[in-house]
Amino acid sequence: MAEEVKVDKQVFHDRLGPLISAWKADRRSGDALFGGVGSMVILLGKAEEIQGFQKANALHFWLLGYEFPATLFLFTTETVYVVTTVKKAKHLEPLKGGKIPLEILVRGKDAEQNAKHWEKCLEVIKGAGKKVGVVAKDPSTGPFVEEWKKVYAEAAKDLEEVDITVALSAAALAAKDENELRSIRNASKASALLMSQYFVEEMSEILDAEKKVTHKALGDMVDKKIDDEKFFSKLPDFSASQLDWTYGPVIQSGGNYDLKISALSDNNNLHAGTIIAGIGLRYKSYASMVARTYLVDPNKSQESNYKLLSHIHETLIKETQEGVAAKDLYNKAIGIIRAKKPELEKHFLKNVGAGIGFEMKDSTLLLNGKNTRALKDGMTLGIMTGFSDITNPDPQDKTSKTYSLLIADTVRVRRDAPTVNFTNGAPSELESISFFFKDDVEEEQQAPKAKAKKDPKVGAVASSNITKTKLRAERTTNVDEGAEARRRQHQKELAQKRQADGLERYSEATGDQNGATQKKFKRFESYKRENQLPSRVKDLTVFVDQKAQTVVVPIFGRPVPFHINTIKNVSRTEEGDWTSLRINFLSPGQGVGRKDDQPFEDPTAQFLRQLTVRTNDATRFQDVSDQITELRKSLVRREQEKKELEDVVEQDKLIEIRNRKPARLENVFVRPAMDGKRIPGEVEIHQNGLRYRDHRGNNIDVLFSNVKHLFFQPCSHELIVIIHVHLKNPIMIGKKKAKDVQFYREATDMQFDETGNRKRKHRIHDEEEFEQEQEERRRRAALDKEFKGFAEKVSAAGADEGVSVDIPFRELGFSGVPNRSNVLMQPTTDCLVQLTEPPFTVVTLDDIEIAHLERVQFGLKNFDMVFVFKDFHRQPAHVNTIPVESLEGVKDWLDSVNITYTEGPLNLNWGTIMKTVIADPHEFFIGGGWSFLSQDSDEEEGSEDEEESAFEVSESELAVSDESSEDDSEFDDDASADASADASLDEESAGEDWDELEKKAKRKDAESGLNDEEDKGRKRKR
């Protein structure tokens, strides 16, 4: 062992303690895991004879951080015994003195002394019980191992060996702590970097230049790359000297594939077809793995099969959650294959991965169809999915008749959070792994289209020109009846599920207990002692003490203080020479108002409701009244500011990157602007967050742990390109709180000369304008590329905190008014956003309980949309004045993201509705929940159906009506217009006919004498 070896005592005991505690707990609960063993023996042989990592040397690394060859560990529930050499014992001596005693038995050249150590170990084993735990199929060999086995064989007759492989994995090795996870993440990042930025580049260059390079030679090139420390300097907090190989590099192509981890690269040349590459690096002895399939000029069948495999792989990663059994993951994959392409089931792998850590493949944590072991938070898995030896129906050449597909990633299991994919830096999407090197793409011969049969009834007009409506504005509102029926059925299912969830969530009458704090009585005190009263109280006048926020009033010759919190308001009245000052106090039962819910310590006590003081000094009472009013206003203002800043959190400190230059995006502006001034700055990516720094030295720090959503909005159809961060909790920017931080740059740059005066002398027509347009497109594309690349870097840096970049779908957007102005609302994968104009709008879809569409009725050009959130105390969000042409698109979008929606003809009073819901959610859902929102529309549809069913026309009557309609067709338009006008007048008359209205008008005219004047006027005209 080297002299610099230093075993961490704290880590040793921090890990040994939980292992022994789990062992003891298992003995108390029935020995389900450890099998009732009284002792455990972990034996390690010679270092050069150990192939790979097994449970024994994995346990050494886990406890000590190093391998100690020729060493025996004997564990009991009370003491740990170690048999080792003198040099190794020196490194283990500092571990003594912990909670669990450690006894070191030092071996030397004295055979008798060594025999005594073996006897000591056997006595401990026998004293602990007849069952002894060992690692089955232990490959350890060497003189030390042989000596122990010889001594142990004699005593083993009276002992029962129990395999503790699963117990060691479950209680010690499978679930990783933060330091272990950091090492596995670093190993995974290095593997993904080597795959995506070195192997892919080398492979592409070889194929493009048509070089003859063997798989083994290419693998050797990748192998040597881990010595290039400069290449790995891109990774933060990373030391390339800690890297080592654990798997591969394995490169396969040309029809010969072996999808086992033990596969090796052969001496065949790299073939431009299906190429499978696997890379696995260790960092501080912790393993990782990543494997990708690269398709060169793939056909449709290969693309289809790869899409299926990619879908299976992503589904398994998503389903990898705490509590899920290992076999459920494998069965999930098989279920997808049987549903989509059952013929590929026989080509699928026998397992979809295993646990990964010190061991490349934890055999006790295989993800196959039989393993019932449940996943736990902190476990790391190598998820591997693939199809082997698929027959290619359209082979590109002789060696492409069969091919295989493989995808592998290293992931972390989490509790109540999305699974973290450590190797997502190596893209696996079809677009990223497909390569096309053929210069001359064969154009597909399109068969001539069959002539459409003309309908003789149509005549010369093409049938394709006939539309369902005559007006272009109405064509967007045509509804596919089949799609509408499916949507209604889906919405019915969503509503039933929402109702069931509500009943389950509020299974008991909870009242106003939806996570909000109830108002509490706030104690206040003017003066603790009498000597704290100001000296002016001796004058026995009404006095306002600004410092103590108290009004002192003389009552019966004694100064009595009243805290400003007890005062509701003051009023002043003048009666002759006297001026009265009336002070109104807060008390229970004052009627309906904003103060009606004011809490009191004892509402049944006696309260002073008002107090009146008189004086003949009107000026003084004017000053006192103004002081009390101003003091009251300042108190209310302070309380409002305090309430507004309640949800503002103080973030942890940003950990800056010191050893290298951080990734930076320069010349950007921030919204909201600091100090209200628009100053350019730069954004930097650090270890745990972002820092924006302007040219004046002001900083804005945003930690990844506080990022809820990250958006990138390109400058297409916009004036700016945006990276937008929506926060979980607001932060202070200047003197204001902000829950959204936006970094942007204008797409139009004023430094470019757009007048073209100089060029007009040399060019004519529109050449310079066309050139300017081309330059504008290039500039916008470069801006989008720069900002999107930076957003992806932010997403990669914050992957451990679940940060991922989202891009709005402009084609699904619709205009509306969420705040003050009419803007374009754009859906994203997880949200509905408006990021162009402040105040910004970000509505998280997972937070929505139900959406209600208001003012949906015939004749109106716009409708409104209201989002009710699962947190009922949160105010519903409104998007108003949405064009009715967008109604079907909005419904389709809401249905596609599984949001229950209803619609109605009127605007509802949501304040009153939410108060009713909050008062007793249990009773609300018992009474039908949100079904009341859809009752009106259902009743209207039902009445329309009844009216339609009450009127039926026979075929003969229909024929007669058709004949007569030809004669009357000239007047149809006028008649319909008159009918609609009459209908609108009937609605306005509120049920009264014209005769009654005319009689009323005559009576009023007679009463006012208008009839006589009109008669006189008529006589004069004659």
Coordinates of N, CA and C in Angstrom, one line a residue, residues 590-698:
Q590 N -69.2 44.0 14.0 CA -69.5 45.3 13.5 C -70.2 45.3 12.1
G591 N -70.6 44.1 11.7 CA -71.3 44.0 10.4 C -70.4 43.5 9.3
V592 N -70.9 43.5 8.1 CA -70.2 42.9 6.9 C -69.2 43.9 6.5
G593 N -68.0 43.5 6.3 CA -66.9 44.4 5.8 C -65.6 43.6 5.8
R594 N -64.6 44.4 5.4 CA -63.3 43.7 5.3 C -62.8 43.4 6.7
K595 N -63.2 44.0 7.7 CA -62.7 43.8 9.0 C -63.6 42.8 9.8
D596 N -64.6 42.2 9.1 CA -65.5 41.3 9.7 C -64.8 40.1 10.2
D597 N -63.7 39.7 9.5 CA -63.0 38.4 9.9 C -61.8 38.7 10.9
Q598 N -61.8 39.9 11.5 CA -60.7 40.3 12.4 C -60.7 39.4 13.6
P599 N -59.6 38.7 13.8 CA -59.5 37.8 15.0 C -59.4 38.5 16.3
F600 N -60.0 38.0 17.3 CA -59.9 38.6 18.7 C -59.5 37.5 19.7
E601 N -58.7 37.8 20.7 CA -58.3 36.8 21.7 C -59.5 36.2 22.4
D602 N -60.4 37.1 22.8 CA -61.6 36.6 23.5 C -62.8 37.4 23.0
P603 N -63.5 36.9 21.9 CA -64.6 37.6 21.3 C -65.8 37.9 22.3
T604 N -65.8 37.1 23.4 CA -67.0 37.2 24.3 C -66.7 38.3 25.4
A605 N -65.5 38.9 25.4 CA -65.2 40.0 26.3 C -65.9 41.2 26.0
Q606 N -65.9 42.2 26.9 CA -66.5 43.5 26.7 C -65.5 44.4 26.0
F607 N -66.1 45.1 24.9 CA -65.2 46.0 24.1 C -65.7 47.4 24.1
L608 N -64.7 48.3 24.1 CA -65.0 49.8 23.9 C -65.2 50.0 22.4
R609 N -66.3 50.5 22.0 CA -66.6 50.7 20.5 C -66.2 52.0 20.1
Q610 N -66.4 53.1 20.8 CA -66.0 54.4 20.4 C -65.8 55.3 21.6
L611 N -65.0 56.4 21.4 CA -64.7 57.3 22.4 C -64.7 58.7 21.8
T612 N -65.3 59.7 22.5 CA -65.5 61.1 22.0 C -64.8 62.0 23.0
V613 N -64.0 62.9 22.4 CA -63.3 64.0 23.2 C -63.6 65.3 22.6
R614 N -63.9 66.3 23.5 CA -64.2 67.7 23.0 C -63.1 68.7 23.4
T615 N -63.0 69.7 22.6 CA -62.1 70.8 22.9 C -62.5 72.0 22.1
N616 N -62.0 73.2 22.6 CA -62.3 74.4 21.9 C -61.1 74.9 21.0
D617 N -60.1 74.0 20.9 CA -58.9 74.2 20.1 C -59.1 73.4 18.8
A618 N -59.8 73.9 17.8 CA -60.0 73.1 16.6 C -58.8 72.8 15.9
T619 N -57.8 73.6 15.9 CA -56.6 73.4 15.1 C -55.8 72.2 15.7
R620 N -55.8 72.1 17.0 CA -55.1 71.0 17.6 C -55.7 69.7 17.3
F621 N -57.1 69.6 17.3 CA -57.7 68.3 17.0 C -57.6 68.0 15.5
Q622 N -57.5 69.0 14.7 CA -57.2 68.8 13.3 C -55.8 68.0 13.1
D623 N -54.8 68.5 13.8 CA -53.5 67.9 13.8 C -53.5 66.5 14.3
V624 N -54.3 66.3 15.5 CA -54.3 65.0 16.1 C -55.0 64.0 15.1
S625 N -56.1 64.4 14.5 CA -56.9 63.6 13.6 C -56.0 63.2 12.4
D626 N -55.2 64.1 11.8 CA -54.3 63.8 10.7 C -53.2 62.9 11.1
Q627 N -52.7 63.1 12.3 CA -51.6 62.2 12.8 C -52.1 60.7 13.0
I628 N -53.3 60.6 13.5 CA -53.9 59.2 13.7 C -54.1 58.6 12.4
T629 N -54.7 59.3 11.5 CA -55.0 58.8 10.1 C -53.8 58.4 9.4
E630 N -52.7 59.2 9.5 CA -51.5 58.9 8.8 C -50.8 57.7 9.5
L631 N -50.9 57.7 10.8 CA -50.2 56.5 11.5 C -50.9 55.2 11.1
R632 N -52.3 55.3 11.0 CA -53.0 54.1 10.6 C -52.7 53.7 9.2
K633 N -52.6 54.7 8.3 CA -52.2 54.4 6.9 C -50.8 53.7 6.8
S634 N -49.9 54.3 7.5 CA -48.5 53.8 7.5 C -48.5 52.3 8.0
L635 N -49.3 52.0 9.0 CA -49.3 50.7 9.6 C -49.9 49.7 8.6
V636 N -51.0 50.1 7.9 CA -51.6 49.2 6.9 C -50.6 49.0 5.8
R637 N -49.9 50.1 5.4 CA -49.0 50.0 4.3 C -47.8 49.0 4.6
R638 N -47.3 49.1 5.8 CA -46.3 48.2 6.3 C -46.7 46.7 6.3
E639 N -48.0 46.5 6.8 CA -48.5 45.2 6.9 C -48.7 44.6 5.5
Q640 N -49.1 45.4 4.5 CA -49.3 45.0 3.1 C -47.9 44.6 2.5
E641 N -46.9 45.4 2.8 CA -45.6 45.1 2.2 C -45.0 43.8 2.9
K642 N -45.3 43.7 4.1 CA -44.8 42.4 4.8 C -45.5 41.2 4.3
K643 N -46.8 41.4 4.0 CA -47.6 40.2 3.5 C -47.2 39.9 2.1
E644 N -46.9 41.0 1.3 CA -46.4 40.8 -0.1 C -45.1 40.0 -0.2
L645 N -44.2 40.3 0.8 CA -42.9 39.7 0.8 C -42.8 38.4 1.6
E646 N -44.0 37.9 2.1 CA -44.0 36.6 2.9 C -43.4 35.4 2.1
D647 N -43.7 35.3 0.8 CA -43.3 34.2 0.1 C -41.9 34.4 -0.6
V648 N -41.3 35.5 -0.3 CA -39.9 35.7 -0.8 C -38.9 34.9 0.0
V649 N -38.1 34.1 -0.6 CA -37.1 33.3 0.1 C -35.7 33.8 -0.1
E650 N -34.9 33.6 0.9 CA -33.5 33.9 0.8 C -32.8 32.7 0.3
Q651 N -32.3 32.8 -0.9 CA -31.6 31.6 -1.6 C -30.3 31.3 -0.9
D652 N -29.9 30.0 -1.1 CA -28.5 29.7 -0.7 C -27.5 30.5 -1.5
K653 N -26.3 30.4 -1.0 CA -25.2 31.1 -1.7 C -24.8 30.5 -3.0
L654 N -24.6 31.3 -4.0 CA -24.2 30.7 -5.3 C -22.7 30.3 -5.2
I655 N -22.5 29.1 -5.6 CA -21.1 28.5 -5.6 C -20.5 28.8 -7.0
E656 N -19.5 29.7 -7.0 CA -18.9 30.1 -8.3 C -17.9 29.1 -8.7
I657 N -17.7 29.0 -10.0 CA -16.7 28.2 -10.7 C -15.4 29.0 -10.7
R658 N -14.4 28.5 -10.0 CA -13.1 29.3 -9.8 C -12.0 28.8 -10.7
N659 N -12.0 27.5 -11.0 CA -10.8 26.9 -11.7 C -10.9 27.0 -13.2
R660 N -12.0 27.5 -13.7 CA -12.1 27.7 -15.2 C -13.1 28.8 -15.5
K661 N -13.1 29.2 -16.7 CA -14.0 30.2 -17.2 C -15.4 29.6 -17.3
P662 N -16.4 30.2 -16.6 CA -17.8 29.6 -16.8 C -18.4 29.9 -18.1
A663 N -19.4 29.1 -18.5 CA -20.1 29.4 -19.7 C -20.9 30.7 -19.6
R664 N -20.8 31.5 -20.7 CA -21.3 32.9 -20.5 C -22.1 33.3 -21.8
L665 N -23.1 34.0 -21.6 CA -23.9 34.6 -22.6 C -23.8 36.1 -22.5
E666 N -23.2 36.8 -23.4 CA -22.9 38.2 -23.3 C -23.9 39.1 -24.0
N667 N -23.9 40.4 -23.6 CA -24.7 41.4 -24.2 C -26.2 41.1 -24.2
V668 N -26.7 40.8 -23.0 CA -28.1 40.5 -22.8 C -28.7 41.5 -21.8
F669 N -30.0 41.7 -21.9 CA -30.7 42.5 -21.0 C -31.6 41.6 -20.1
V670 N -32.0 42.2 -18.9 CA -32.7 41.4 -18.0 C -34.0 42.1 -17.7
R671 N -35.1 41.3 -17.5 CA -36.4 41.8 -17.1 C -36.8 41.0 -15.9
P672 N -37.3 41.6 -14.8 CA -37.4 43.1 -14.5 C -36.0 43.7 -14.4
A673 N -35.9 44.9 -14.9 CA -34.6 45.6 -14.9 C -34.2 46.1 -13.5
M674 N -33.0 46.0 -13.1 CA -32.5 46.5 -11.8 C -32.5 48.0 -11.8
D675 N -33.0 48.6 -10.7 CA -33.1 50.0 -10.6 C -33.9 50.7 -11.7
G676 N -34.7 49.9 -12.4 CA -35.6 50.4 -13.4 C -34.9 50.9 -14.6
K677 N -33.6 50.6 -14.8 CA -32.8 51.0 -15.9 C -32.4 49.9 -16.8
R678 N -32.5 50.1 -18.1 CA -32.1 49.0 -19.1 C -30.7 49.1 -19.4
I679 N -29.9 48.2 -18.8 CA -28.4 48.2 -18.9 C -28.0 46.8 -19.4
P680 N -27.2 46.6 -20.4 CA -26.8 45.3 -20.9 C -25.8 44.6 -19.9
G681 N -25.8 43.3 -19.9 CA -24.9 42.6 -19.0 C -24.6 41.2 -19.6
E682 N -24.2 40.3 -18.7 CA -23.9 38.9 -19.2 C -24.4 37.9 -18.1
V683 N -24.8 36.7 -18.6 CA -25.3 35.6 -17.8 C -24.2 34.5 -17.7
E684 N -23.9 34.0 -16.5 CA -22.9 33.0 -16.4 C -23.5 31.8 -15.7
I685 N -23.0 30.6 -16.1 CA -23.5 29.3 -15.5 C -22.4 28.9 -14.5
H686 N -22.8 28.8 -13.2 CA -21.9 28.3 -12.1 C -22.4 27.0 -11.6
Q687 N -21.8 26.5 -10.5 CA -22.0 25.1 -10.1 C -23.4 24.9 -9.7
N688 N -24.1 25.8 -9.0 CA -25.4 25.5 -8.6 C -26.4 26.6 -9.0
G689 N -26.1 27.4 -10.0 CA -27.1 28.4 -10.4 C -26.5 29.3 -11.5
L690 N -27.3 30.4 -11.8 CA -27.0 31.4 -12.8 C -26.6 32.7 -12.1
R691 N -25.8 33.5 -12.7 CA -25.5 34.8 -12.2 C -25.5 35.8 -13.4
Y692 N -26.4 36.8 -13.2 CA -26.4 37.9 -14.2 C -25.7 39.1 -13.6
R693 N -24.8 39.6 -14.4 CA -23.9 40.8 -13.9 C -24.0 41.8 -15.0
D694 N -24.5 43.1 -14.6 CA -24.5 44.2 -15.5 C -23.2 44.9 -15.5
H695 N -23.0 45.9 -16.3 CA -21.8 46.7 -16.4 C -21.5 47.6 -15.2
R696 N -22.5 47.7 -14.3 CA -22.3 48.5 -13.1 C -21.9 47.7 -11.9
G697 N -21.8 46.3 -12.2 CA -21.4 45.4 -11.1 C -22.6 44.9 -10.3
N698 N -23.8 45.2 -10.6 CA -25.0 44.6 -9.9 C -25.2 43.2 -10.4

